[in-house]
Short mmCIF file of C-alpha atoms in Angstrom, two decimals:
data_model
loop_
_atom_site.label_atom_id
_atom_site.label_comp_id
_atom_site.label_asym_id
_atom_site.label_seq_id
_atom_site.Cartn_x
_atom_site.Cartn_y
_atom_site.Cartn_z
CA MET R 653 -0.05 0.21 -0.01
CA ASP R 654 1.32 3.56 -0.79
CA ALA R 655 -1.19 6.04 -0.27
CA VAL R 656 1.27 8.72 -1.78
CA LYS R 657 1.47 7.01 -4.73
CA ALA R 658 -1.79 6.56 -5.30
CA ILE R 659 -2.77 10.11 -5.42
CA GLN R 660 0.00 11.04 -7.32
CA TYR R 661 -1.15 8.51 -10.31
CA TYR R 662 -4.16 10.40 -10.30
CA THR R 663 -2.78 14.10 -10.21
CA ASN R 664 -0.42 12.76 -13.22
CA ARG R 665 -3.39 11.58 -15.16
CA MET R 666 -5.50 14.68 -14.64
CA VAL R 667 -2.66 17.33 -15.77
CA THR R 668 -1.59 14.73 -19.01
CA ASP R 669 -4.68 13.41 -20.31
CA ALA R 670 -5.47 16.77 -21.31
CA SER R 671 -2.56 18.67 -24.06
CA GLY R 672 -1.64 21.90 -23.94
CA MET R 673 -1.74 24.90 -21.57
CA LYS R 674 -4.08 24.50 -18.68
CA VAL R 675 -5.63 25.79 -15.26
CA LEU R 676 -5.79 23.68 -12.56
CA LEU R 677 -9.02 24.35 -10.31
CA LEU R 678 -9.54 23.05 -6.79
CA ASP R 679 -11.80 23.21 -3.84
CA ARG R 680 -11.45 23.34 -0.46
CA GLU R 681 -10.54 19.85 0.46
CA THR R 682 -8.99 18.73 -2.55
CA THR R 683 -6.09 21.77 -2.50
CA PRO R 684 -4.36 20.12 0.51
CA ILE R 685 -4.96 16.90 -0.95
CA ILE R 686 -2.83 17.76 -4.19
CA SER R 687 -0.48 19.87 -2.15
CA LEU R 688 0.49 17.16 -0.22
CA VAL R 689 1.99 15.20 -3.09
CA SER R 690 2.53 17.23 -5.88
CA THR R 691 4.73 20.60 -6.24
CA GLN R 692 4.57 23.86 -8.07
CA SER R 693 7.23 22.60 -10.46
CA PHE R 694 5.88 19.20 -11.30
CA LEU R 695 2.59 21.12 -12.27
CA LEU R 696 4.72 23.79 -14.54
CA ALA R 697 6.19 20.62 -16.14
CA LYS R 698 2.93 19.16 -17.53
CA GLU R 699 2.01 23.06 -18.71
CA THR R 700 -0.44 23.61 -15.94
CA TYR R 701 0.54 27.56 -15.49
CA LEU R 702 -2.05 28.40 -12.64
CA VAL R 703 -3.61 26.79 -9.87
CA ASP R 704 -6.78 28.47 -8.12
CA ARG R 705 -9.66 27.82 -6.09
CA ILE R 706 -13.08 27.15 -7.84
CA GLU R 707 -14.60 29.31 -5.32
CA ASN R 708 -12.61 32.45 -6.55
CA GLY R 709 -15.05 34.58 -8.71
CA ASN R 710 -12.65 36.92 -9.28
CA ARG R 711 -10.88 34.90 -11.68
CA ASP R 712 -9.54 36.60 -15.27
CA THR R 713 -11.19 34.89 -18.34
CA MET R 714 -8.45 33.14 -20.17
CA ARG R 715 -10.43 31.02 -23.15
CA HIS R 716 -7.06 29.92 -24.59
CA LEU R 717 -6.63 27.45 -21.54
CA LYS R 718 -7.86 24.49 -21.03
CA CYS R 719 -9.54 24.14 -17.14
CA ILE R 720 -9.11 21.08 -15.25
CA CYS R 721 -11.36 20.93 -12.26
CA PHE R 722 -10.58 18.36 -9.55
CA VAL R 723 -13.46 18.95 -6.62
CA ARG R 724 -15.24 16.77 -4.09
CA PRO R 725 -18.81 15.59 -4.74
CA THR R 726 -20.29 18.22 -2.35
CA ASP R 727 -22.92 20.39 -2.44
CA ALA R 728 -21.16 23.37 -2.18
CA SER R 729 -18.55 22.37 -4.90
CA ILE R 730 -21.14 21.35 -7.31
CA GLN R 731 -22.58 24.55 -7.05
CA ALA R 732 -19.57 26.37 -7.70
CA LEU R 733 -19.04 24.15 -10.67
CA LEU R 734 -22.22 25.19 -12.04
CA ASP R 735 -21.73 28.95 -11.31
CA GLU R 736 -18.39 28.32 -13.30
CA LEU R 737 -20.29 26.39 -16.12
CA ARG R 738 -23.03 29.18 -16.38
CA SER R 739 -20.53 31.83 -17.26
CA PRO R 740 -17.18 29.63 -18.57
CA LYS R 741 -13.86 31.71 -18.40
CA TYR R 742 -11.84 28.91 -19.79
CA GLY R 743 -11.96 27.29 -23.19
CA ASP R 744 -12.55 23.39 -22.28
CA TYR R 745 -13.43 21.68 -19.30
CA TYR R 746 -12.50 18.49 -18.09
CA ILE R 747 -13.86 17.71 -14.34
CA TYR R 748 -12.61 14.99 -12.15
CA PHE R 749 -14.42 13.86 -8.72
CA SER R 750 -12.70 12.58 -5.79
CA ASN R 751 -15.33 9.91 -5.41
CA ILE R 752 -18.26 8.36 -6.65
CA LEU R 753 -20.79 10.76 -8.31
CA LYS R 754 -24.62 10.39 -7.85
CA LYS R 755 -26.43 10.43 -11.75
CA SER R 756 -28.65 13.19 -10.37
CA MET R 757 -25.45 15.54 -9.99
CA ILE R 758 -24.27 14.72 -13.56
CA GLU R 759 -27.87 15.32 -15.01
CA VAL R 760 -27.61 18.88 -13.46
CA LEU R 761 -24.18 19.84 -14.57
CA ALA R 762 -25.30 18.67 -18.17
CA GLU R 763 -28.36 20.98 -18.11
CA ASN R 764 -25.94 23.91 -17.28
CA ASP R 765 -23.37 23.30 -19.81
CA GLU R 766 -25.09 25.76 -22.22
CA SER R 767 -21.97 26.67 -23.76
CA GLU R 768 -20.92 22.87 -24.40
CA VAL R 769 -17.43 23.47 -22.84
CA VAL R 770 -17.37 20.25 -20.72
CA ARG R 771 -15.38 17.52 -22.77
CA GLU R 772 -14.94 14.65 -19.83
CA ILE R 773 -16.40 13.90 -16.41
CA GLN R 774 -14.66 11.53 -14.44
CA GLU R 775 -14.48 9.48 -10.91
CA PHE R 776 -10.48 9.99 -9.84
CA TYR R 777 -10.67 8.33 -6.18
CA ALA R 778 -8.18 10.98 -4.36
CA ASP R 779 -10.65 11.58 -0.98
CA PHE R 780 -8.19 11.14 1.35
CA TYR R 781 -4.88 12.93 2.76
CA ALA R 782 -1.66 11.00 2.43
CA PRO R 783 1.20 12.76 4.53
CA THR R 784 3.40 9.56 4.15
CA PRO R 785 3.13 6.55 1.70
CA CYS R 786 1.57 4.04 4.78
CA LEU R 787 -0.64 6.86 6.45
CA PHE R 788 -3.51 8.44 5.40
CA HIS R 789 -6.10 10.23 7.29
CA ILE R 790 -9.90 11.54 5.98
CA GLY R 791 -9.53 15.13 7.38
CA LEU R 792 -12.29 15.27 9.61
CA VAL R 793 -12.01 18.60 11.61
CA PRO R 794 -13.96 18.35 14.72
CA SER R 795 -15.63 21.85 14.49
CA ILE R 796 -17.36 20.64 11.07
CA HIS R 797 -17.19 17.00 11.60
CA PRO R 798 -17.80 16.08 15.19
CA LEU R 799 -17.31 12.38 15.84
CA PHE R 800 -19.75 11.55 18.28
CA ALA R 801 -23.52 11.92 18.84
CA GLU R 802 -24.73 10.83 21.79
CA GLY R 803 -23.30 8.41 23.79
CA HIS R 804 -20.90 5.77 21.74
CA SER R 805 -22.50 6.49 18.49
CA TRP R 806 -21.24 8.22 15.01
CA ASN R 807 -22.35 11.70 14.19
CA PRO R 808 -23.78 10.97 10.64
CA GLY R 809 -21.81 13.70 8.76
CA ALA R 810 -18.38 12.01 10.35
CA LEU R 811 -19.54 8.32 9.80
CA ALA R 812 -20.59 9.52 5.86
CA ARG R 813 -17.29 11.25 5.24
CA THR R 814 -15.31 8.30 6.95
CA VAL R 815 -16.91 5.99 4.38
CA GLN R 816 -16.41 7.93 1.61
CA GLY R 817 -12.79 8.47 2.88
CA LEU R 818 -12.15 4.53 3.25
CA SER R 819 -14.30 3.50 0.15
CA ALA R 820 -12.00 6.06 -1.99
CA LEU R 821 -8.88 4.79 -0.79
CA LEU R 822 -10.09 1.13 -1.59
CA LEU R 823 -10.57 1.94 -5.06
CA SER R 824 -7.60 3.67 -5.49
CA LEU R 825 -5.48 0.67 -4.49
CA LYS R 826 -7.83 -1.62 -6.16
CA LYS R 827 -8.87 -3.63 -3.31
CA ARG R 828 -12.23 -5.01 -2.08
CA PRO R 829 -10.75 -6.52 1.24
CA ASN R 830 -12.40 -8.49 4.13
CA ILE R 831 -13.72 -6.08 6.74
CA ARG R 832 -12.99 -7.46 10.29
CA TYR R 833 -13.88 -4.71 13.36
CA GLU R 834 -13.48 -5.27 17.10
CA ARG R 835 -16.54 -6.79 18.67
CA ASN R 836 -17.11 -4.82 21.69
CA SER R 837 -17.13 -1.42 19.26
CA ALA R 838 -20.87 -0.60 18.23
CA MET R 839 -19.19 2.31 16.02
CA ALA R 840 -16.59 -0.33 14.39
CA GLN R 841 -19.08 -2.36 13.26
CA LYS R 842 -21.49 0.36 11.97
CA LEU R 843 -18.46 1.68 10.18
CA GLY R 844 -17.74 -2.13 8.50
CA GLN R 845 -21.29 -2.66 7.57
CA GLU R 846 -21.73 0.89 6.00
CA LEU R 847 -18.59 0.32 3.99
CA GLU R 848 -19.90 -3.68 3.05
CA TYR R 849 -23.00 -2.64 2.10
CA LEU R 850 -21.40 0.37 -0.50
CA MET R 851 -18.92 -2.40 -1.88
CA ARG R 852 -22.27 -4.42 -2.61
CA HIS R 853 -24.24 -1.78 -4.05
CA GLU R 854 -21.29 -0.01 -6.25
CA ALA R 855 -20.19 -3.85 -7.33
CA GLY R 856 -19.31 -2.25 -10.57
CA LEU R 857 -16.64 -0.26 -9.03
CA PHE R 858 -15.24 -2.94 -6.35
CA GLY R 859 -15.82 -5.66 -8.93
CA THR R 860 -18.15 -8.70 -8.49
CA LYS R 861 -15.39 -11.34 -8.26
CA SER R 862 -14.96 -13.02 -4.99
CA ILE R 863 -13.32 -10.77 -2.30
CA ASP R 864 -9.38 -10.63 -2.28
CA SER R 865 -8.41 -12.91 0.36
CA GLN R 866 -5.07 -11.62 0.77
CA ALA R 867 -6.61 -8.07 1.64
CA GLN R 868 -7.60 -7.45 5.13
CA LEU R 869 -9.39 -4.32 6.91
CA PHE R 870 -9.10 -4.04 10.33
CA ILE R 871 -11.52 -1.57 11.95
CA VAL R 872 -10.27 -0.73 15.69
CA ASP R 873 -11.68 1.37 18.44
CA ARG R 874 -9.31 3.71 20.25
CA LYS R 875 -11.20 2.88 23.33
CA ASN R 876 -9.35 -0.44 23.32
CA ASP R 877 -5.97 1.61 23.62
CA PRO R 878 -6.39 4.51 25.05
CA VAL R 879 -2.92 4.79 26.35
CA THR R 880 -0.57 5.12 23.08
CA PRO R 881 -1.89 8.91 22.06
CA LEU R 882 -1.29 9.93 25.53
CA LEU R 883 2.28 9.11 25.75
CA THR R 884 4.80 11.36 24.41
CA GLN R 885 6.13 10.04 21.03
CA TRP R 886 9.89 10.42 20.45
CA THR R 887 10.47 9.92 16.88
CA TYR R 888 11.78 12.74 14.60
CA HIS R 889 8.34 13.17 12.97
CA ALA R 890 6.12 12.68 15.89
CA LEU R 891 7.85 15.07 18.05
CA LEU R 892 7.25 17.66 15.18
CA TYR R 893 3.53 16.63 14.95
CA GLU R 894 3.05 16.83 18.66
CA LEU R 895 5.38 19.92 19.67
CA ILE R 896 5.43 22.27 16.63
CA GLY R 897 2.52 21.00 14.71
CA ILE R 898 2.25 20.03 10.89
CA ASN R 899 -0.66 21.30 8.76
CA ASN R 900 -0.58 19.40 5.31
CA GLY R 901 3.26 19.31 5.53
CA ARG R 902 3.84 22.59 6.13
CA ILE R 903 5.38 23.65 9.53
CA ASP R 904 4.70 27.37 10.93
CA LEU R 905 7.95 28.23 12.57
CA SER R 906 7.22 32.02 12.96
CA TYR R 907 6.74 32.29 16.72
CA VAL R 908 10.37 30.88 17.30
CA PRO R 909 12.55 33.88 18.72
CA GLY R 910 14.51 35.09 16.50
CA ILE R 911 13.69 32.99 13.50
CA ARG R 912 15.33 34.03 10.10
CA PRO R 913 12.65 35.27 7.71
CA GLU R 914 13.61 32.40 4.77
CA VAL R 915 12.71 29.60 7.60
CA LYS R 916 9.08 30.86 9.38
CA GLU R 917 7.48 28.40 7.22
CA VAL R 918 9.28 24.92 6.27
CA MET R 919 7.87 22.29 4.05
CA LEU R 920 8.73 18.44 4.82
CA SER R 921 8.10 15.71 2.00
CA GLN R 922 9.92 12.37 1.66
CA ASP R 923 10.06 12.95 -2.04
CA GLN R 924 11.81 16.74 -2.17
CA ASP R 925 13.77 15.90 1.29
CA THR R 926 16.19 12.72 1.55
CA PHE R 927 17.48 13.79 5.13
CA PHE R 928 13.69 13.75 6.55
CA LYS R 929 12.99 10.33 5.08
CA GLN R 930 15.48 8.91 6.40
CA SER R 931 15.34 10.00 9.57
CA GLN R 932 11.46 10.44 10.24
CA HIS R 933 11.67 7.60 12.62
CA LEU R 934 14.72 8.09 14.63
CA ASN R 935 14.42 8.56 18.39
CA PHE R 936 15.41 11.84 19.51
CA GLY R 937 18.82 10.51 20.66
CA ASP R 938 19.63 9.01 17.61
CA LEU R 939 18.41 12.19 15.85
CA GLY R 940 21.24 14.63 17.30
CA ALA R 941 23.74 12.06 16.04
CA SER R 942 22.37 11.68 12.54
CA ILE R 943 21.82 15.80 11.93
CA LYS R 944 25.51 16.04 13.02
CA LYS R 945 26.74 13.67 10.00
CA PHE R 946 24.66 15.66 7.90
CA VAL R 947 25.86 19.11 9.01
CA GLU R 948 29.32 17.69 9.01
CA LEU R 949 28.99 16.29 5.01
CA TYR R 950 28.35 19.80 3.91
CA GLN R 951 30.75 21.31 6.04
CA THR R 952 33.42 18.82 4.35
CA ASN R 953 31.82 19.93 0.92
CA THR R 954 32.73 23.36 1.78
CA GLN R 955 35.95 22.81 3.09
CA SER R 956 35.11 24.03 6.64
CA HIS R 957 36.53 22.43 9.78
CA HIS R 958 35.10 24.22 12.34
CA GLN R 959 34.24 22.17 15.71
CA ILE R 960 30.72 20.83 15.89
CA GLU R 961 29.74 19.39 19.02
CA SER R 962 26.21 20.36 20.09
CA ILE R 963 23.01 22.12 18.31
CA ALA R 964 24.05 25.64 19.13
CA ASP R 965 27.51 24.80 17.18
CA MET R 966 25.52 23.43 14.08
CA LYS R 967 23.13 26.42 14.36
CA ARG R 968 26.16 29.11 14.43
CA PHE R 969 27.93 27.07 11.91
CA VAL R 970 25.08 27.45 9.52
CA GLU R 971 24.61 31.40 10.32
CA ALA R 972 28.14 31.76 10.14
CA TYR R 973 27.77 30.79 5.74
CA PRO R 974 25.34 32.87 4.11
CA GLU R 975 26.34 30.93 0.52
CA PHE R 976 26.14 27.55 2.70
CA ARG R 977 22.95 28.43 3.46
CA LYS R 978 21.58 29.12 0.04
CA LEU R 979 23.07 25.97 -1.25
CA SER R 980 22.19 23.70 1.57
CA GLY R 981 18.32 24.58 2.22
CA ASN R 982 17.52 21.32 3.76
CA VAL R 983 20.47 21.76 6.24
CA THR R 984 19.32 25.05 7.42
CA LYS R 985 15.67 23.58 8.04
CA HIS R 986 16.50 20.61 9.84
CA VAL R 987 18.92 21.98 12.22
CA THR R 988 16.43 24.71 12.67
CA LEU R 989 13.98 22.12 13.40
CA VAL R 990 15.70 19.77 15.74
CA GLY R 991 17.12 23.26 17.42
CA GLU R 992 13.18 24.18 18.67
CA LEU R 993 12.62 20.70 19.28
CA SER R 994 15.63 20.77 21.88
CA ARG R 995 14.59 23.87 23.26
CA LEU R 996 10.99 22.86 23.69
CA VAL R 997 12.06 19.56 25.38
CA SER R 998 13.91 21.27 27.96
CA GLU R 999 11.57 24.10 28.32
CA ARG R 1000 8.25 21.99 29.38
CA ASN R 1001 10.42 19.53 30.83
CA LEU R 1002 9.59 16.28 28.64
CA LEU R 1003 12.07 14.07 29.60
CA ALA R 1004 10.57 13.95 33.45
CA VAL R 1005 7.28 14.03 32.10
CA SER R 1006 7.71 11.00 29.28
CA GLU R 1007 9.41 8.89 32.53
CA LEU R 1008 6.19 9.66 34.82
CA GLU R 1009 4.32 8.37 31.60
CA GLN R 1010 6.05 5.19 31.10
CA SER R 1011 5.59 4.47 35.05
CA LEU R 1012 1.97 5.04 34.90
CA ALA R 1013 1.57 3.21 31.86
CA CYS R 1014 3.57 0.01 32.23
CA ASN R 1015 3.82 -0.15 36.50
CA GLU R 1016 1.60 -0.61 39.33
CA GLN R 1017 3.41 1.48 41.94
CA HIS R 1018 0.51 3.55 43.15
CA ASN R 1019 2.14 5.37 46.08
CA SER R 1020 5.14 6.38 44.24
CA ASP R 1021 3.25 7.82 40.96
CA LEU R 1022 0.82 9.71 43.18
CA LYS R 1023 3.70 11.27 44.81
CA ALA R 1024 5.27 12.46 41.45
CA LEU R 1025 2.34 13.24 39.87
CA ARG R 1026 1.18 15.55 42.60
CA SER R 1027 4.31 17.24 42.62
CA MET R 1028 4.48 17.74 38.82
CA ILE R 1029 0.79 19.34 38.82
CA ALA R 1030 2.11 21.95 41.45
CA ASN R 1031 5.26 22.42 39.04
CA PRO R 1032 4.70 25.67 36.93
CA LYS R 1033 7.24 24.68 34.48
CA ILE R 1034 5.09 21.71 33.27
CA THR R 1035 2.20 22.85 30.66
CA ALA R 1036 -1.21 22.36 31.77
CA GLU R 1037 -1.86 19.90 28.59
CA ASN R 1038 0.80 17.13 30.11
CA LYS R 1039 -0.43 17.72 33.65
CA VAL R 1040 -3.84 16.73 32.43
CA ARG R 1041 -2.52 13.82 30.15
CA CYS R 1042 -0.57 12.40 33.25
CA ALA R 1043 -3.57 12.56 35.26
CA ILE R 1044 -5.51 10.75 33.07
CA LEU R 1045 -3.07 8.13 32.54
CA TYR R 1046 -3.45 7.71 36.45
CA ALA R 1047 -7.14 7.55 36.23
CA LEU R 1048 -7.03 4.81 33.70
CA ARG R 1049 -4.26 2.77 35.51
CA TYR R 1050 -5.85 3.33 38.91
CA GLU R 1051 -9.53 3.45 38.20
CA ARG R 1052 -10.37 0.28 40.41
CA ALA R 1053 -7.53 0.65 42.84
CA GLN R 1054 -8.03 1.08 46.65
CA GLY R 1055 -6.79 4.74 47.30
CA ASN R 1056 -7.73 5.92 43.82
CA ALA R 1057 -6.87 9.95 43.87
CA THR R 1058 -8.74 10.90 40.88
CA GLU R 1059 -11.01 13.56 42.40
CA GLU R 1060 -8.33 15.07 44.89
CA LEU R 1061 -6.24 15.20 41.34
CA LYS R 1062 -8.90 17.22 39.58
CA GLN R 1063 -9.07 19.71 42.46
CA LEU R 1064 -5.49 20.10 42.44
CA LEU R 1065 -5.47 20.91 38.48
CA THR R 1066 -8.14 23.44 39.18
CA SER R 1067 -6.24 24.93 42.16
CA ASN R 1068 -2.89 25.02 39.81
CA GLY R 1069 -5.26 26.92 37.02
CA VAL R 1070 -5.63 24.27 34.71
CA ASP R 1071 -8.79 25.28 32.47
CA ALA R 1072 -12.38 23.26 33.36
CA ASP R 1073 -12.89 21.99 30.29
CA GLN R 1074 -9.37 20.21 30.59
CA VAL R 1075 -10.24 18.89 33.56
CA ALA R 1076 -13.41 17.46 32.70
CA SER R 1077 -11.66 15.54 29.86
CA ILE R 1078 -10.35 13.13 32.63
CA GLY R 1079 -14.26 12.04 33.01
CA VAL R 1080 -14.75 12.12 29.46
CA VAL R 1081 -11.89 9.45 28.86
CA LEU R 1082 -13.16 7.36 31.77
CA ARG R 1083 -16.72 7.14 30.34
CA TYR R 1084 -15.12 6.45 27.12
CA ALA R 1085 -12.34 4.26 27.57
CA GLY R 1086 -12.60 3.09 31.14
CA VAL R 1087 -12.45 -0.57 32.41
CA SER R 1088 -16.26 -1.36 31.88
CA GLU R 1089 -15.43 -0.40 28.14
CA ARG R 1090 -12.08 -1.64 27.20
CA GLN R 1091 -11.88 -5.09 25.90
CA SER R 1092 -8.97 -6.04 27.78
CA ASP R 1093 -6.21 -4.37 30.44
CA LEU R 1094 -4.10 -1.38 29.11
#
């Protein structure tokens, strides 16, 4: 499975099937889907000279250009397409939808194509986000698609979008898998049943042959493993997500004190960045050694012999060579990123936090864990998020232990200035993934 290549295949098809100079129109959701796996230089090489949003009504009329439209089959995108076809700004239109299109939508598009500019309509199943070859996500934003309705049941909008995303992934990979879900999860069962129904209903797309015995789709419920996302992850890629944040491959460093203009926002791409591809799964200790070798390699290439012993030395070395910085953007980028990670790890006392997390996750030492947690909650250097995270781990580990002090910890968090909503999340997690809900022990 390679989620990145699946979307790259569709992207290449879109911009090569129509020859000549063209413009690419995307909607709010397909824009980040394409930007994660493609570059401006690739599009230019395919004679795609302009990329814009279909919702933008202020585009210039350029009838000498062909138009490639790649949108999700949503009401908003269909309406934007209808507005475009009623007053076309380009010569020919090639329309691609990221998921299964209803027949009624095709009829509406045909009725509004009075200028007869539409040359092609196809379904290209790139309806998911692919940050890495082995990882994809649906792009659900809680403010738009809250996951839960009442109790442990699906919000209808979130369920529909998840089924659409999974079906697009399966179609792009040409798989019709066996579906397996956890028996104690009504939500996993509901998702599996909805996806199975769609595969039967769209047999023409998924194929009418017997199910591929080699392909398995496992649907698991996070409530059976609530601990993993609560632990600090120490690999390079995970630390960047956790501590700085990655939004569709982009990292915003504008908040960093003294940051240079050229690295206020950086991109991470395995295709374009060999060091990141090789180092993304290294732990924080090995990462320091890896980036030191990376800098030393460029130092050798520039015939420099400065001693490099720490991240601070690396930053001084890079800043001292303007021409070196110009030719080695990746070195500058990763030295900056690792330097910021190092600062945040130290500033937030993450080594101590992680030590307590591991003890709470793996051991049964109630008295010592409780003493350490009380001390951490009272420590002003520890962030509220990390205090709450450790408190949740305690509540899960010692939910039925004699002398359970969860209520005391909630009061202690409140008295130390932690927001009430964050404190309330302890009870939310217990209701969702407590011992009575989980299939097994932690």
